[in-house]
Amino acid sequence: MKKQFLLFLFLIPVFACQDEKQESFPLKDAVEQDREALIALYQTLDGDKWRDNTNWCSNKPVSEWYGVDEVDEKGRVAQLDLTLNKVSGVLPPEIGQLTALKTLKLNYNNLQGEIPETLGKLINLESLYLSSNKLTGPIPQCIGTLAKLNVLYLQSNRLTGTIPENITDLKNLSTLYLNDNRLTGSIPANWKKPHRLAFLALSGNELQGPIPEWMGEIAMNNNIFNRLAPQNKGHQLYVEMNSGSGVVHADGEYEQYMTATKGTGYSIVVIGDGFIREDNAVGGWAETLMKKEVDYMFSLEPFRSLSDYFNVYLVYARSNERGVGSEEYEVDTKFRLYACDGSNMNMNLPGSRGSVTNDYLQEIGLHLKTPFSAVFLSNSFVSAGAVEQYDNFNVACTCPLYATFAHEVGGHGVGLLSDEYILYNTTIPAIQSMYISNAHKQGLYLNVDVTNDPKKIVWSKLLADSRYAGQAGIYEGGSWYAKGVWRSTEEGIMYANTSINDRFSAVNRWIIYKRIMLATVPGWKYDHEEFVKFDAPGRAEWQASQEDK
């Protein structure tokens, strides 16, 4: 009898997971309903092979089952997280029984098949993570009925079809990631911006046609986390604005958007690429976009306080196709701008940027005093940019994402600054270290140094000034390398350039200030107290940005 009793106890939990007729048992209450739904998930999604299935299908409360991270006051499942848990199979319809669920995380698994319509029963769902699986079929209409949904991650699957029209009804969305699927069609025409939406990714699909201007604005505000482009080969998304007058800027026409009223003036010329005839309408997308980029950069210190020293020109170049190419395929734009290096972080022109720039400026009759900065601005939301320096001018190729534009044009172009971010977790090679030291002699890359001696480092004067305490320091890493090179702040626009919250550091502002004054004011000599006075708005802006974080 004793052995039989022990055997009976041993079989109870196993029976609960293996009996395929469990769903026919009468539900005692909502808690039992949740338990049966979880058991159905376990049975259908190969639970015996999960990385961790602790307590699943046991007699213990579901709150003790692995992945059930939260239950509500009634004991119902409020959060289920099985991320990276070797979950495999087709989501069963019983998922819809978990009606108290607020967060469902099944990302980074091997889910297959279609998303069940019964998800629409999860009326309390706020966050849904189904990314990085092998889900197929369309995005179900039921997703658009989840009124409380705040976060939706469906990226990196094999979803097909169009974006459901009723997804536009989700007024509480803050994050929507649909990128890297096989979605087709166009953006729903009636899509108005959800009040809270801040993060949006649609790239890597086969979407085609115009997008609302508000989507472009979101992408420009946040670089890495908001991808609208590129779509797969042969497909393009673009912002379309109609000009009320119908007047179109001629190909090669330019206008002076800002005029220097102090000094001899430092010139920036912004040249659009990937804008077709309709985009170049007066008051249209090309004009609006170029002005937005310039306005944003000159809203930041030190450019805001230096704006009277700048001339800015906008050039309307006409392309046959919208967008930007890649190393795999070409887009028929005026200058054949393309994103390269695989990561889409770099952007380039065929041939010499310097020659292309000089030849084109001569062609349109725009003669600029040196030094100057030229910018080829792509009509694409690919997050990419790069700058090349020449003897008396520099050329940037960049996307229209605000922080990237300011990083490339204001930082690299005007300020001759180095990148401060880290790509390689190694010590900077000796040849690169020597390159930085030699560049310093030419006024280049003064925001990084290969010494951490506070008395010898480039910005030693700011380190010794108590007014810059907390705004200028010594942090290892910069110019792509983690060790053997130092920068002045932990973060900043030359370090991250991913958000409109990024700002130019005190050392960045100090260098840019000196560069512009030397370039535009004959006989100018640096006076530290004059700079400190000039930089009062910059210090305040930096302090406010740090408090916001």
XYZ file of C-alpha atoms in Angstrom:
549
model
C 0.000 0.000 0.000
C 2.791 2.380 0.802
C 4.395 1.892 -2.618
C 1.075 2.343 -4.372
C 0.409 5.567 -2.459
C 3.806 6.986 -3.422
C 3.278 6.010 -7.049
C -0.123 7.737 -7.063
C 1.413 10.981 -5.764
C 4.175 10.837 -8.345
C 1.727 10.533 -11.224
C -0.451 13.504 -10.346
C 1.735 16.353 -11.771
C 2.748 14.289 -14.809
C -0.904 13.494 -15.584
C -1.803 17.190 -15.382
C 0.631 18.063 -18.171
C 0.089 15.056 -20.398
C -3.687 14.588 -20.352
C -4.934 16.172 -23.584
C -8.494 16.301 -22.216
C -7.691 18.830 -19.526
C -9.661 21.570 -21.276
C -12.884 19.569 -20.889
C -12.757 19.792 -17.094
C -15.239 22.326 -15.650
C -13.685 25.661 -14.690
C -14.181 26.420 -11.000
C -13.225 30.093 -11.290
C -11.017 32.518 -13.190
C -7.879 31.324 -11.373
C -8.557 27.768 -12.512
C -9.162 29.150 -16.011
C -5.677 30.688 -15.960
C -4.172 27.418 -14.736
C -5.761 25.466 -17.568
C -4.646 28.041 -20.125
C -1.062 27.753 -18.879
C -1.226 23.974 -19.057
C -2.473 24.236 -22.638
C 0.497 26.493 -23.422
C 2.857 23.958 -21.874
C 1.377 21.043 -23.792
C 1.229 22.844 -27.134
C 4.600 24.617 -26.916
C 6.762 21.612 -26.042
C 7.099 22.553 -22.388
C 9.137 19.479 -21.451
C 11.992 20.918 -23.553
C 11.888 24.462 -22.207
C 15.084 25.874 -20.790
C 13.268 26.335 -17.476
C 9.857 24.848 -16.660
C 10.112 24.920 -12.881
C 6.791 24.060 -11.165
C 4.789 24.104 -14.387
C 1.730 21.829 -14.203
C 2.383 21.145 -10.520
C -0.063 21.646 -7.659
C 1.788 24.774 -6.571
C 0.162 28.170 -7.076
C 0.713 29.505 -10.595
C 2.595 32.420 -9.027
C 5.396 29.906 -8.365
C 5.537 28.647 -11.944
C 8.605 29.848 -13.825
C 7.893 32.973 -15.875
C 4.723 33.950 -14.049
C 6.299 37.119 -12.707
C 3.172 38.734 -11.350
C -0.337 37.804 -10.264
C -3.074 40.256 -9.310
C -4.873 40.505 -5.975
C -7.222 37.703 -7.036
C -4.331 35.394 -7.892
C -4.799 35.713 -11.636
C -1.818 35.844 -14.019
C -0.856 39.470 -14.726
C 2.616 38.986 -16.254
C 4.054 36.015 -18.135
C 7.682 36.167 -19.287
C 9.125 33.193 -21.170
C 11.761 35.165 -23.087
C 14.653 33.043 -24.412
C 13.158 29.858 -22.980
C 13.238 27.494 -25.984
C 9.478 27.788 -26.375
C 8.539 26.093 -29.656
C 5.318 25.576 -31.585
C 2.091 27.329 -32.507
C 0.396 29.568 -29.966
C -2.815 27.803 -28.859
C -6.185 29.600 -28.759
C -6.298 29.071 -24.994
C -3.934 32.036 -24.659
C -7.086 34.126 -24.830
C -8.255 32.754 -21.448
C -5.584 34.800 -19.606
C -7.856 37.829 -19.543
C -6.127 39.498 -16.567
C -2.787 39.486 -18.378
C -1.058 42.867 -18.638
C 2.338 41.784 -19.987
C 3.106 38.838 -22.286
C 6.725 38.200 -23.260
C 7.435 35.306 -25.624
C 10.232 36.923 -27.622
C 13.439 35.172 -28.717
C 11.909 31.717 -29.030
C 10.796 29.418 -31.850
C 7.108 30.279 -32.144
C 5.656 29.358 -35.513
C 2.374 29.650 -37.349
C -0.093 32.500 -37.084
C -0.881 34.761 -34.155
C -4.248 33.525 -32.815
C -7.272 35.804 -32.998
C -8.047 34.896 -29.384
C -5.344 37.389 -28.356
C -8.103 39.925 -28.833
C -9.691 38.627 -25.606
C -6.755 39.952 -23.565
C -8.540 43.228 -22.906
C -6.133 44.253 -20.118
C -2.973 43.675 -22.145
C -0.530 46.594 -22.039
C 2.707 45.045 -23.373
C 3.051 42.323 -26.023
C 6.486 40.930 -26.953
C 6.461 38.370 -29.778
C 9.622 39.496 -31.575
C 12.429 37.270 -32.878
C 10.383 34.161 -33.591
C 9.192 32.511 -36.823
C 5.598 33.718 -36.781
C 3.866 33.766 -40.162
C 0.642 35.031 -41.659
C -0.928 38.457 -41.216
C -1.007 40.671 -38.162
C -4.484 39.780 -36.856
C -7.186 42.411 -36.692
C -7.666 41.581 -33.014
C -4.423 43.410 -32.163
C -6.121 46.687 -33.049
C -8.860 46.070 -30.473
C -6.516 45.961 -27.466
C -7.328 49.457 -26.223
C -4.844 49.411 -23.342
C -1.887 48.266 -25.446
C 1.152 50.447 -24.823
C 4.071 48.382 -26.193
C 3.939 46.115 -29.264
C 7.011 44.188 -30.444
C 6.404 42.015 -33.527
C 9.728 42.595 -35.286
C 12.016 39.911 -36.722
C 9.364 37.383 -37.699
C 7.950 36.282 -41.064
C 4.687 38.192 -40.913
C 3.013 38.998 -44.212
C 0.100 41.049 -45.479
C -0.645 44.676 -44.782
C -0.599 46.697 -41.583
C -4.152 46.390 -40.186
C -6.191 49.557 -40.579
C -7.474 49.303 -37.012
C -3.973 49.487 -35.563
C -4.576 53.205 -35.909
C -7.150 52.881 -33.110
C -4.487 52.100 -30.500
C -4.372 55.511 -28.843
C -2.141 54.430 -25.923
C 0.758 53.062 -28.004
C 4.183 54.394 -27.045
C 6.275 51.742 -28.836
C 5.526 49.960 -32.117
C 8.117 47.669 -33.731
C 7.037 45.895 -36.934
C 10.429 45.931 -38.650
C 12.134 43.004 -40.376
C 9.085 41.071 -41.490
C 7.530 40.641 -44.941
C 4.782 43.219 -44.674
C 3.497 44.744 -47.900
C 1.208 47.532 -49.011
C 1.186 51.080 -47.728
C 0.857 52.906 -44.423
C -2.827 53.239 -43.426
C -3.925 56.584 -44.860
C -6.013 57.524 -41.826
C -3.214 56.952 -39.308
C -3.128 59.877 -36.916
C -0.306 60.088 -34.405
C -1.101 58.363 -31.093
C -0.441 60.929 -28.390
C 2.165 58.802 -26.621
C 3.938 57.185 -29.586
C 7.692 57.807 -29.316
C 9.335 54.703 -30.801
C 8.442 53.402 -34.249
C 10.182 50.886 -36.513
C 8.899 49.713 -39.897
C 12.129 49.016 -41.809
C 13.080 45.764 -43.476
C 9.662 45.105 -44.997
C 8.212 45.647 -48.472
C 6.136 48.699 -47.636
C 5.683 51.303 -50.314
C 4.425 54.853 -50.657
C 3.955 57.950 -48.522
C 4.113 58.161 -44.741
C 2.500 60.815 -42.548
C 4.787 63.710 -41.707
C 4.441 62.920 -37.987
C 6.153 59.566 -38.548
C 9.127 61.297 -40.105
C 9.263 63.648 -37.137
C 9.421 60.709 -34.687
C 12.234 59.141 -36.692
C 14.208 62.397 -36.786
C 13.898 62.786 -33.016
C 15.312 59.367 -32.113
C 17.926 57.797 -34.313
C 18.727 54.185 -33.536
C 15.388 53.245 -31.973
C 13.142 54.605 -34.745
C 13.638 53.040 -38.144
C 11.290 53.772 -41.034
C 13.785 52.847 -43.725
C 15.200 51.142 -45.589
C 12.588 48.808 -46.963
C 13.657 45.737 -48.886
C 15.049 46.209 -52.383
C 12.653 47.885 -54.758
C 10.461 49.430 -52.068
C 10.570 52.916 -50.581
C 8.720 54.852 -47.916
C 8.783 58.624 -48.148
C 7.198 61.735 -46.716
C 4.947 63.496 -49.193
C 3.928 67.129 -48.795
C 1.851 69.016 -51.299
C 2.677 72.660 -51.990
C -0.332 74.936 -52.036
C 1.175 77.149 -54.740
C 2.276 74.325 -57.012
C 5.573 76.157 -57.644
C 8.615 73.865 -57.767
C 12.229 74.797 -57.080
C 14.315 74.384 -60.232
C 16.950 71.674 -60.283
C 20.102 73.231 -58.803
C 18.290 76.266 -57.408
C 19.576 77.448 -54.042
C 18.557 79.955 -51.389
C 20.380 81.571 -48.507
C 18.553 80.523 -45.366
C 20.826 82.216 -42.796
C 23.065 85.262 -43.260
C 26.059 86.101 -41.082
C 25.869 89.483 -39.362
C 29.158 89.122 -37.477
C 32.638 88.349 -38.733
C 33.283 87.202 -42.248
C 30.844 84.296 -41.960
C 31.325 80.523 -41.915
C 29.263 78.828 -44.626
C 27.294 75.611 -44.478
C 25.649 74.387 -47.688
C 22.965 71.672 -47.436
C 22.331 69.724 -50.655
C 19.351 67.400 -50.865
C 19.622 63.955 -52.455
C 16.796 61.535 -53.173
C 14.149 64.248 -53.567
C 12.063 64.011 -56.741
C 10.405 66.947 -58.500
C 7.303 66.925 -56.274
C 9.435 66.925 -53.094
C 11.171 70.109 -54.281
C 7.966 72.144 -54.345
C 8.152 75.511 -52.622
C 7.246 74.781 -49.025
C 7.439 71.045 -49.808
C 9.228 68.170 -48.136
C 12.804 68.932 -49.269
C 12.604 72.550 -48.159
C 10.856 71.668 -44.906
C 13.305 68.889 -44.059
C 16.460 70.908 -44.740
C 15.166 73.812 -42.668
C 14.163 71.504 -39.809
C 17.676 70.022 -39.698
C 19.376 73.409 -39.692
C 16.943 74.832 -37.134
C 17.540 71.901 -34.816
C 21.328 72.199 -34.921
C 21.148 75.947 -34.292
C 18.851 75.349 -31.330
C 21.794 73.684 -29.552
C 24.688 75.426 -27.847
C 27.180 76.611 -28.920
C 25.537 77.040 -32.348
C 22.599 79.002 -30.977
C 24.953 81.620 -29.487
C 27.181 81.541 -32.594
C 24.377 81.727 -35.170
C 25.230 85.319 -36.202
C 28.561 84.067 -37.550
C 27.022 81.617 -40.064
C 25.787 81.639 -43.642
C 23.563 78.675 -44.501
C 22.547 77.765 -48.061
C 19.923 75.217 -49.134
C 20.293 73.551 -52.542
C 17.378 71.847 -54.308
C 18.755 68.995 -56.400
C 16.275 66.863 -58.343
C 16.471 63.058 -58.324
C 14.631 60.488 -60.410
C 13.928 58.296 -57.386
C 13.376 58.860 -53.694
C 15.489 57.347 -50.924
C 19.057 56.147 -50.539
C 20.923 53.189 -52.020
C 23.157 50.574 -50.444
C 26.184 48.522 -51.400
C 23.792 45.855 -52.750
C 21.587 48.055 -54.907
C 21.493 51.543 -56.377
C 18.737 54.132 -56.174
C 18.530 56.605 -59.058
C 19.218 59.763 -57.074
C 21.101 62.855 -58.197
C 24.321 61.984 -56.368
C 23.850 58.207 -55.852
C 24.173 58.567 -52.073
C 24.315 55.153 -50.398
C 24.544 53.620 -46.923
C 27.483 51.275 -46.546
C 29.624 49.178 -44.188
C 26.781 46.748 -43.633
C 25.741 48.364 -40.371
C 24.111 51.282 -42.216
C 26.102 53.591 -39.949
C 28.201 55.004 -42.764
C 27.034 56.977 -45.790
C 29.017 57.741 -48.903
C 29.089 59.123 -52.434
C 30.508 57.345 -55.471
C 33.913 58.853 -56.263
C 35.624 61.653 -54.344
C 33.282 63.643 -52.124
C 35.530 66.663 -52.511
C 35.462 66.561 -56.308
C 31.716 65.922 -56.459
C 31.108 68.858 -54.128
C 33.362 71.352 -55.867
C 32.134 70.387 -59.337
C 28.488 70.713 -58.339
C 28.887 74.036 -56.533
C 30.636 75.431 -59.610
C 27.894 74.045 -61.831
C 25.141 75.864 -59.934
C 27.223 79.018 -59.470
C 27.531 78.898 -55.673
C 30.969 80.232 -54.708
C 31.834 79.919 -51.033
C 34.620 81.455 -48.960
C 36.754 78.817 -47.280
C 36.637 77.176 -44.869
C 33.127 75.820 -45.328
C 31.107 72.662 -44.674
C 29.029 70.918 -47.352
C 26.279 68.450 -46.455
C 24.555 65.918 -48.681
C 21.250 65.209 -46.925
C 19.497 61.966 -47.883
C 15.745 61.652 -48.223
C 15.742 58.507 -46.119
C 15.482 57.574 -42.467
C 18.402 55.171 -42.561
C 20.510 56.036 -39.513
C 23.829 56.785 -41.161
C 26.402 59.522 -41.646
C 30.059 60.229 -42.325
C 32.399 63.189 -42.956
C 35.609 63.610 -44.947
C 38.057 66.442 -44.250
C 39.936 68.333 -46.949
C 42.491 71.151 -46.705
C 39.994 74.004 -46.436
C 36.541 72.412 -46.399
C 34.769 69.219 -45.410
C 31.910 67.154 -46.814
C 29.281 65.309 -44.794
C 26.846 62.688 -46.053
C 24.065 62.192 -43.551
C 20.511 61.105 -42.884
C 17.897 63.587 -41.637
C 17.849 62.307 -38.054
C 18.314 65.392 -35.887
C 21.058 64.211 -33.551
C 22.974 62.530 -36.393
C 22.834 65.706 -38.493
C 24.170 67.770 -35.566
C 26.840 65.147 -34.821
C 28.074 64.966 -38.414
C 27.701 68.579 -39.523
C 28.184 70.500 -36.287
C 30.616 68.143 -34.579
C 32.742 66.608 -37.317
C 32.208 69.249 -40.006
C 32.323 72.587 -38.208
C 34.124 71.528 -35.033
C 36.552 69.014 -36.587
C 35.759 66.772 -33.610
C 36.441 63.067 -33.305
C 33.869 60.414 -32.497
C 33.776 59.743 -28.773
C 31.939 56.417 -28.927
C 33.495 52.964 -28.657
C 33.321 50.292 -31.356
C 36.243 48.098 -30.311
C 36.798 46.855 -26.770
C 40.573 47.023 -27.212
C 43.470 49.403 -26.701
C 43.927 51.968 -29.439
C 46.702 50.809 -31.829
C 49.965 52.758 -31.653
C 49.548 54.022 -35.209
C 46.088 55.414 -34.370
C 47.414 56.997 -31.195
C 50.137 58.711 -33.204
C 47.543 59.821 -35.756
C 45.534 61.603 -33.050
C 48.646 63.336 -31.707
C 49.537 64.577 -35.181
C 45.933 65.608 -35.858
C 46.029 67.842 -32.775
C 48.757 69.897 -34.442
C 46.333 70.635 -37.281
C 43.446 71.515 -34.971
C 41.686 68.176 -35.493
C 40.156 65.791 -32.915
C 40.855 68.061 -29.946
C 37.984 66.492 -27.996
C 39.977 63.290 -27.426
C 43.516 62.737 -26.198
C 45.968 59.888 -25.749
C 47.059 61.104 -22.313
C 45.004 61.170 -19.128
C 47.342 63.559 -17.333
C 45.038 66.391 -16.160
C 47.863 68.905 -16.621
C 48.732 67.806 -20.159
C 45.385 66.777 -21.619
C 43.992 69.118 -24.307
C 41.209 70.470 -22.087
C 43.371 70.988 -18.975
C 42.234 74.638 -18.794
C 38.615 73.562 -18.338
C 39.583 70.899 -15.797
C 41.270 73.573 -13.704
C 38.225 75.858 -13.825
C 35.771 75.118 -10.987
C 32.936 76.526 -13.100
C 33.265 73.410 -15.258
C 33.175 70.937 -12.402
C 30.878 68.129 -13.477
C 30.993 69.257 -17.111
C 34.582 68.411 -18.020
C 36.419 65.338 -16.784
C 38.522 62.453 -18.038
C 36.796 59.247 -19.210
C 38.594 56.393 -20.906
C 37.387 55.429 -24.365
C 36.897 57.384 -27.590
C 37.766 57.482 -31.290
C 36.241 53.972 -31.492
C 38.602 52.385 -28.919
C 37.939 51.448 -25.290
C 41.431 51.914 -23.887
C 44.412 54.219 -24.297
C 42.361 57.228 -25.390
C 40.225 59.607 -23.299
C 37.199 61.907 -23.714
C 35.802 64.612 -21.436
C 32.287 63.381 -20.568
C 30.575 60.059 -20.127
C 27.896 60.922 -22.673
C 27.143 63.610 -25.233
C 26.275 64.130 -28.867
C 29.711 62.994 -30.084
C 29.394 59.851 -27.958
C 25.840 58.735 -28.681
C 24.027 60.937 -31.273
C 20.936 58.776 -30.814
C 18.489 61.181 -29.227
C 17.360 64.791 -29.213
C 18.377 64.777 -25.537
C 22.064 64.638 -26.516
C 24.069 67.856 -26.245
C 27.543 69.147 -27.090
C 29.820 68.832 -24.073
C 31.757 71.744 -22.580
C 34.918 70.640 -24.386
C 32.974 70.317 -27.654
C 31.568 73.837 -27.198
C 34.985 75.248 -26.299
C 36.548 73.804 -29.460
C 33.714 74.873 -31.777
C 33.728 78.388 -30.298
C 37.461 78.815 -30.922
C 37.214 77.368 -34.408
C 34.442 79.743 -35.530
C 36.015 82.814 -33.987
C 39.390 82.074 -35.577
C 37.759 81.401 -38.950
C 35.543 84.503 -39.050
C 37.146 87.239 -36.925
C 40.502 88.484 -38.276
C 43.164 88.834 -35.572
C 41.027 87.145 -32.920
C 42.831 85.777 -29.858
C 41.407 83.483 -27.242
C 40.454 84.927 -23.868
C 39.272 82.355 -21.335
C 36.997 84.680 -19.387
C 35.302 85.786 -22.598
C 34.611 82.149 -23.405
C 33.227 81.430 -19.931
C 30.862 84.366 -20.289
C 29.863 83.283 -23.798
C 29.295 79.714 -22.611
C 26.902 80.477 -19.752
C 23.893 79.270 -21.831
C 25.866 76.177 -22.804
C 26.588 75.222 -19.200
C 22.933 75.728 -18.299
C 21.767 73.636 -21.274
C 24.136 70.787 -20.394
C 23.069 70.817 -16.762
C 19.398 70.703 -17.729
C 19.994 67.807 -20.133
C 21.700 65.781 -17.404
C 18.858 66.436 -14.985
C 16.360 65.259 -17.611
C 18.162 61.923 -17.781
